Amino acid sequence: MFNAKEYIKKQVSEIRKIVGNESALVAVSGGIDSTVCAFLMHKAIGERIECVFIDTGFVRSDERKTVKSIFEELGMKVNIIDASRDFIRRLRHLKDAERKRIVFRETFYYVLSKIAKERNHKFLVQGTIAPDWIETKGGIKTQHNVLSQIGINSVEKFGFSVIEPLLYLYKDQVRKVAMELGIKQLVKKQPFPGPGLLVRIIGEISVDKIKVLKDITKIVENELFGDQYFAAIVSDKCKEDKTITKIVSKKFEKQKIKMKVPDCLVTGVKGDLRAYKKLALLTIKNSDLFLPDFSVLNELQFEIISKNPDFTRVAYNITEKPRVAKYIILIRSITTRDFMTADVTRIPWDELTGVANKIMLKNKHISEVYYDITPKPPACIEYE
Ligand code: XMP
């Protein structure tokens, strides 16, 4: 049985031994993992830490303000570093998910190593947890904060040693440590990935997509619920797919069925292996959109993905407008204990269509809104 009190005691003493008289840079995001790390570090070496929040350009609109106020409330200081131009310049126009993740990781550590060198910090502290390195080592995807576990020597490459006090914990254990440390306000906060909106822009990155997704994220985060819930964006450059339409037609004979597939891939996991595969966008309607029970949709996504090895995800149309537009929005909400597996949150359709209508009103360049109906596995929680 995990004992948070014991864990804190052991970590604090280990941190003291490792750091000695040196100082450490703590990379914080405002999420529970890195904030718990900052607290542990503060407990261990007091004012010899410097907390920094890197604005990568892929953070949510109010992220800087939120992080500042979380740290103020907790009685700690945080420096905000605006590196958004660097990140966007390096990532703009990239399409492949792994390429994007690797360029993000390199830029992230390049920025941190510059700060560490300037201020003479020998250590970097970050909130890596077990699923991060398990998925990276397993080849599922490159998490932005995994280095030594995949053979990258941070001292040689970036000039600092990395300390990861939560490396073997899962989210529910981190929450217990947070409660024990008295950081109650973050326990219910949903996770936000280090690469942020980067992994929610499916396919090619553009400045316009970042802007649109920031606006839509606000709506979705205000209105939806689940253990993690968010929006993603993809260009409306799709092809019809007749093979899958046939499978669906057998189940819903009287309805009109349309299946389209964007020209970029999404990340999933099949049989413990990475599956960078297609996304099926499904519309069923007669005159209006047809919104069946979630258990029916669950069977449907299972049938589509198991019979078609090229696919790893299915999303279901909840609103459309006959207009020529550039973007499609996907909404995802999952329920999970450890984020290693997840179910789709069964949000009532009227709530989902209400959110979708708000999204359509917000931006005239959006043609349709879909709800992701794929559990993990075979899909990942994030799109890339
Ligand atoms: P996936 O998409 O792997 O997500 O099913 C599992 C959990 O991890 C978060 N996630 C990340 N967190 N850096 C992070 O700090 C990353 O590169 C990253 N990728 C995914 C994701 O939001 C979910 O909570």
XYZ file of N, CA, C and O in Angstrom, residues 27-112:
344
model
N 11.223 23.021 -13.530
C 10.332 23.349 -14.657
C 8.903 23.068 -14.235
O 8.544 21.913 -13.985
N 8.090 24.125 -14.125
C 6.707 23.915 -13.680
C 5.721 24.252 -14.792
O 6.001 25.051 -15.681
N 4.541 23.596 -14.709
C 3.527 23.825 -15.742
C 2.225 24.323 -15.127
O 1.299 24.680 -15.848
N 2.153 24.295 -13.787
C 0.883 24.642 -13.138
C 0.059 23.393 -12.888
O -0.986 23.438 -12.250
N 0.526 22.246 -13.391
C -0.165 20.977 -13.157
C 0.300 20.362 -11.845
O 1.260 20.841 -11.222
N -0.355 19.290 -11.477
C -0.083 18.701 -10.158
C 1.318 18.092 -10.059
O 1.990 18.254 -9.032
N 1.798 17.424 -11.125
C 3.085 16.707 -11.027
C 4.238 17.672 -10.751
O 5.011 17.492 -9.804
N 4.351 18.706 -11.587
C 5.498 19.610 -11.416
C 5.345 20.470 -10.157
O 6.337 20.830 -9.526
N 4.106 20.774 -9.755
C 3.928 21.575 -8.541
C 4.319 20.760 -7.309
O 4.949 21.282 -6.376
N 3.951 19.475 -7.308
C 4.375 18.600 -6.206
C 5.901 18.563 -6.148
O 6.507 18.655 -5.070
N 6.546 18.479 -7.307
C 8.027 18.473 -7.349
C 8.582 19.763 -6.748
O 9.550 19.728 -5.976
N 7.990 20.895 -7.121
C 8.467 22.178 -6.601
C 8.355 22.194 -5.069
O 9.259 22.650 -4.372
N 7.260 21.664 -4.557
C 7.065 21.621 -3.105
C 8.090 20.730 -2.425
O 8.640 21.087 -1.382
N 8.318 19.557 -3.011
C 9.308 18.632 -2.431
C 10.684 19.283 -2.422
O 11.436 19.183 -1.453
N 11.021 19.963 -3.515
C 12.324 20.621 -3.622
C 12.448 21.721 -2.581
O 13.491 21.894 -1.954
N 11.361 22.484 -2.414
C 11.379 23.574 -1.455
C 11.566 23.026 -0.040
O 12.335 23.569 0.763
N 10.869 21.940 0.238
C 11.004 21.279 1.548
C 12.457 20.829 1.767
O 12.991 20.917 2.866
N 13.077 20.353 0.675
C 14.424 19.782 0.804
C 15.512 20.851 0.851
O 16.405 20.790 1.689
N 15.464 21.831 -0.066
C 16.602 22.772 -0.148
C 16.177 24.246 -0.097
O 16.970 25.142 -0.408
N 14.925 24.481 0.264
C 14.445 25.853 0.505
C 14.627 26.778 -0.682
O 14.265 26.445 -1.806
N 15.245 27.937 -0.418
C 15.310 28.991 -1.442
C 16.322 28.697 -2.556
O 16.467 29.495 -3.482
N 17.016 27.578 -2.488
C 17.978 27.270 -3.551
C 17.311 26.672 -4.798
O 17.944 26.001 -5.601
N 16.002 26.894 -4.918
C 15.334 26.469 -6.157
C 14.840 27.698 -6.918
O 14.566 28.744 -6.324
N 14.775 27.542 -8.231
C 14.148 28.585 -9.052
C 13.089 27.895 -9.913
O 13.409 27.009 -10.719
N 11.832 28.296 -9.735
C 10.753 27.697 -10.533
C 10.553 28.523 -11.800
O 10.442 29.757 -11.722
N 10.499 27.841 -12.948
C 10.228 28.564 -14.200
C 9.072 27.909 -14.945
O 8.952 26.680 -14.972
N 8.276 28.759 -15.543
C 7.205 28.295 -16.419
C 7.572 28.761 -17.826
O 7.783 29.948 -18.063
N 7.676 27.804 -18.760
C 8.024 28.166 -20.138
C 6.738 28.324 -20.947
O 5.984 27.346 -21.110
N 6.509 29.515 -21.463
C 5.395 29.688 -22.397
C 5.889 29.255 -23.766
O 6.685 29.936 -24.410
N 5.407 28.081 -24.209
C 5.875 27.489 -25.467
C 5.082 27.993 -26.672
O 5.367 27.619 -27.803
N 4.046 28.784 -26.404
C 3.165 29.210 -27.496
C 2.036 28.210 -27.693
O 1.052 28.485 -28.361
N 2.178 27.010 -27.096
C 1.153 25.981 -27.222
C 0.401 25.794 -25.912
O -0.218 24.759 -25.684
N 0.499 26.791 -25.027
C -0.233 26.715 -23.758
C -1.609 27.378 -23.933
O -1.853 28.057 -24.922
N -2.501 27.168 -22.965
C -3.842 27.756 -23.074
C -3.779 29.262 -22.860
O -2.811 29.776 -22.270
N -4.835 29.973 -23.325
C -4.815 31.450 -23.321
C -4.434 32.054 -21.976
O -3.663 32.988 -21.926
N -5.011 31.514 -20.879
C -4.780 32.164 -19.595
C -3.721 31.472 -18.759
O -3.598 31.745 -17.561
N -2.969 30.585 -19.388
C -2.051 29.721 -18.634
C -1.047 30.500 -17.767
O -0.818 30.163 -16.617
N -0.473 31.546 -18.331
C 0.546 32.293 -17.565
C -0.056 32.838 -16.273
O 0.518 32.703 -15.199
N -1.261 33.455 -16.442
C -1.928 34.049 -15.272
C -2.261 32.966 -14.254
O -2.059 33.129 -13.051
N -2.795 31.828 -14.762
C -3.207 30.746 -13.864
C -2.013 30.242 -13.057
O -2.101 30.074 -11.836
N -0.897 30.006 -13.755
C 0.285 29.466 -13.064
C 0.771 30.452 -12.003
O 1.080 30.073 -10.873
N 0.815 31.728 -12.389
C 1.267 32.756 -11.430
C 0.404 32.737 -10.181
O 0.908 32.756 -9.058
N -0.924 32.665 -10.403
C -1.793 32.755 -9.224
C -1.746 31.468 -8.397
O -1.826 31.524 -7.167
N -1.565 30.303 -9.045
C -1.430 29.047 -8.271
C -0.206 29.158 -7.355
O -0.266 28.866 -6.161
N 0.911 29.633 -7.924
C 2.139 29.705 -7.124
C 2.047 30.770 -6.029
O 2.544 30.564 -4.925
N 1.396 31.896 -6.359
C 1.206 32.932 -5.327
C 0.425 32.366 -4.159
O 0.782 32.532 -2.994
N -0.681 31.655 -4.511
C -1.545 31.074 -3.476
C -0.768 30.088 -2.598
O -1.025 29.960 -1.406
N 0.181 29.395 -3.223
C 0.960 28.408 -2.465
C 2.176 29.026 -1.775
O 2.965 28.344 -1.136
N 2.332 30.323 -1.960
C 3.425 31.034 -1.300
C 4.783 30.813 -1.956
O 5.820 30.882 -1.294
N 4.790 30.537 -3.271
C 6.075 30.342 -3.963
C 6.174 31.260 -5.172
O 5.171 31.699 -5.723
N 7.421 31.513 -5.586
C 7.637 32.416 -6.735
C 7.840 31.599 -8.009
O 8.410 30.522 -7.969
N 7.364 32.141 -9.129
C 7.629 31.466 -10.407
C 8.011 32.522 -11.453
O 7.398 33.591 -11.515
N 9.039 32.223 -12.245
C 9.409 33.135 -13.333
C 8.793 32.651 -14.631
O 8.913 31.477 -14.973
N 8.150 33.564 -15.328
C 7.521 33.199 -16.605
C 8.515 33.514 -17.729
O 8.989 34.653 -17.839
N 8.813 32.520 -18.548
C 9.750 32.735 -19.653
C 8.978 32.597 -20.964
O 8.397 31.535 -21.242
N 8.963 33.652 -21.742
C 8.244 33.585 -23.022
C 9.174 33.075 -24.118
O 10.017 33.812 -24.628
N 9.001 31.796 -24.487
C 9.842 31.217 -25.548
C 8.969 30.862 -26.753
O 9.355 30.065 -27.602
N 7.766 31.449 -26.805
C 6.802 31.030 -27.826
C 7.319 31.233 -29.256
O 7.070 30.414 -30.126
N 8.081 32.310 -29.476
C 8.564 32.550 -30.855
C 9.516 31.462 -31.303
O 9.445 30.978 -32.438
N 10.416 31.063 -30.398
C 11.356 29.971 -30.696
C 10.614 28.689 -31.065
O 10.934 28.026 -32.051
N 9.635 28.340 -30.206
C 8.899 27.082 -30.430
C 8.122 27.131 -31.738
O 8.180 26.205 -32.543
N 7.405 28.223 -31.957
C 6.540 28.279 -33.140
C 7.394 28.295 -34.418
O 7.074 27.621 -35.397
N 8.505 29.026 -34.363
C 9.386 29.073 -35.544
C 9.882 27.669 -35.894
O 9.907 27.266 -37.041
N 10.239 26.887 -34.877
C 10.795 25.555 -35.160
C 9.721 24.527 -35.533
O 10.003 23.534 -36.188
N 8.495 24.752 -35.062
C 7.465 23.725 -35.251
C 6.501 24.001 -36.404
O 5.821 23.093 -36.878
N 6.465 25.268 -36.833
C 5.513 25.635 -37.885
C 5.767 24.785 -39.131
O 6.910 24.550 -39.499
N 4.704 24.315 -39.726
C 4.720 23.517 -40.961
C 5.094 22.049 -40.758
O 5.018 21.285 -41.700
N 5.505 21.652 -39.548
C 5.776 20.219 -39.348
C 4.448 19.467 -39.288
O 3.455 19.977 -38.784
N 4.467 18.208 -39.808
C 3.218 17.435 -39.884
C 3.254 16.160 -39.057
O 2.276 15.777 -38.438
N 4.384 15.467 -39.089
C 4.463 14.148 -38.457
C 4.489 14.260 -36.923
O 5.254 15.056 -36.363
N 3.662 13.453 -36.262
C 3.490 13.579 -34.810
C 4.801 13.383 -34.047
O 5.117 14.167 -33.151
N 5.562 12.354 -34.370
C 6.803 12.105 -33.636
C 7.832 13.195 -33.910
O 8.548 13.624 -33.012
N 7.896 13.637 -35.157
C 8.827 14.719 -35.506
C 8.501 15.960 -34.655
O 9.378 16.599 -34.093
N 7.203 16.272 -34.577
C 6.766 17.438 -33.796
C 7.170 17.276 -32.331
O 7.712 18.190 -31.710
N 6.921 16.077 -31.779
C 7.247 15.836 -30.368
C 8.754 15.946 -30.119
O 9.179 16.478 -29.099
N 9.558 15.440 -31.051
C 11.007 15.473 -30.837
C 11.533 16.909 -30.949
O 12.333 17.351 -30.128
N 11.038 17.654 -31.928
C 11.472 19.058 -32.055
C 11.027 19.844 -30.819
O 11.762 20.680 -30.295
N 9.832 19.540 -30.321
C 9.359 20.211 -29.106
C 10.306 19.916 -27.951
O 10.737 20.825 -27.234
N 10.626 18.630 -27.764
C 11.506 18.237 -26.649
C 12.862 18.952 -26.743
O 13.358 19.497 -25.760
N 13.435 18.967 -27.955
C 14.756 19.590 -28.125
C 14.688 21.083 -27.793
O 15.572 21.634 -27.150
N 13.636 21.739 -28.244
C 13.496 23.182 -27.999
C 13.301 23.456 -26.505
O 13.891 24.374 -25.937
N 12.488 22.613 -25.885
C 12.187 22.744 -24.456
C 13.485 22.697 -23.633
O 13.758 23.570 -22.814
N 14.320 21.691 -23.909
C 15.556 21.558 -23.122
C 16.612 22.579 -23.519
O 17.438 22.973 -22.703
N 16.564 23.017 -24.764
C 17.490 24.068 -25.197
C 17.205 25.348 -24.389
O 18.112 25.981 -23.851
N 15.920 25.685 -24.254
C 15.525 26.876 -23.487
C 15.923 26.710 -22.015
O 16.522 27.605 -21.408
N 15.626 25.540 -21.458
C 15.968 25.308 -20.047
C 17.475 25.320 -19.813
O 17.950 25.843 -18.799
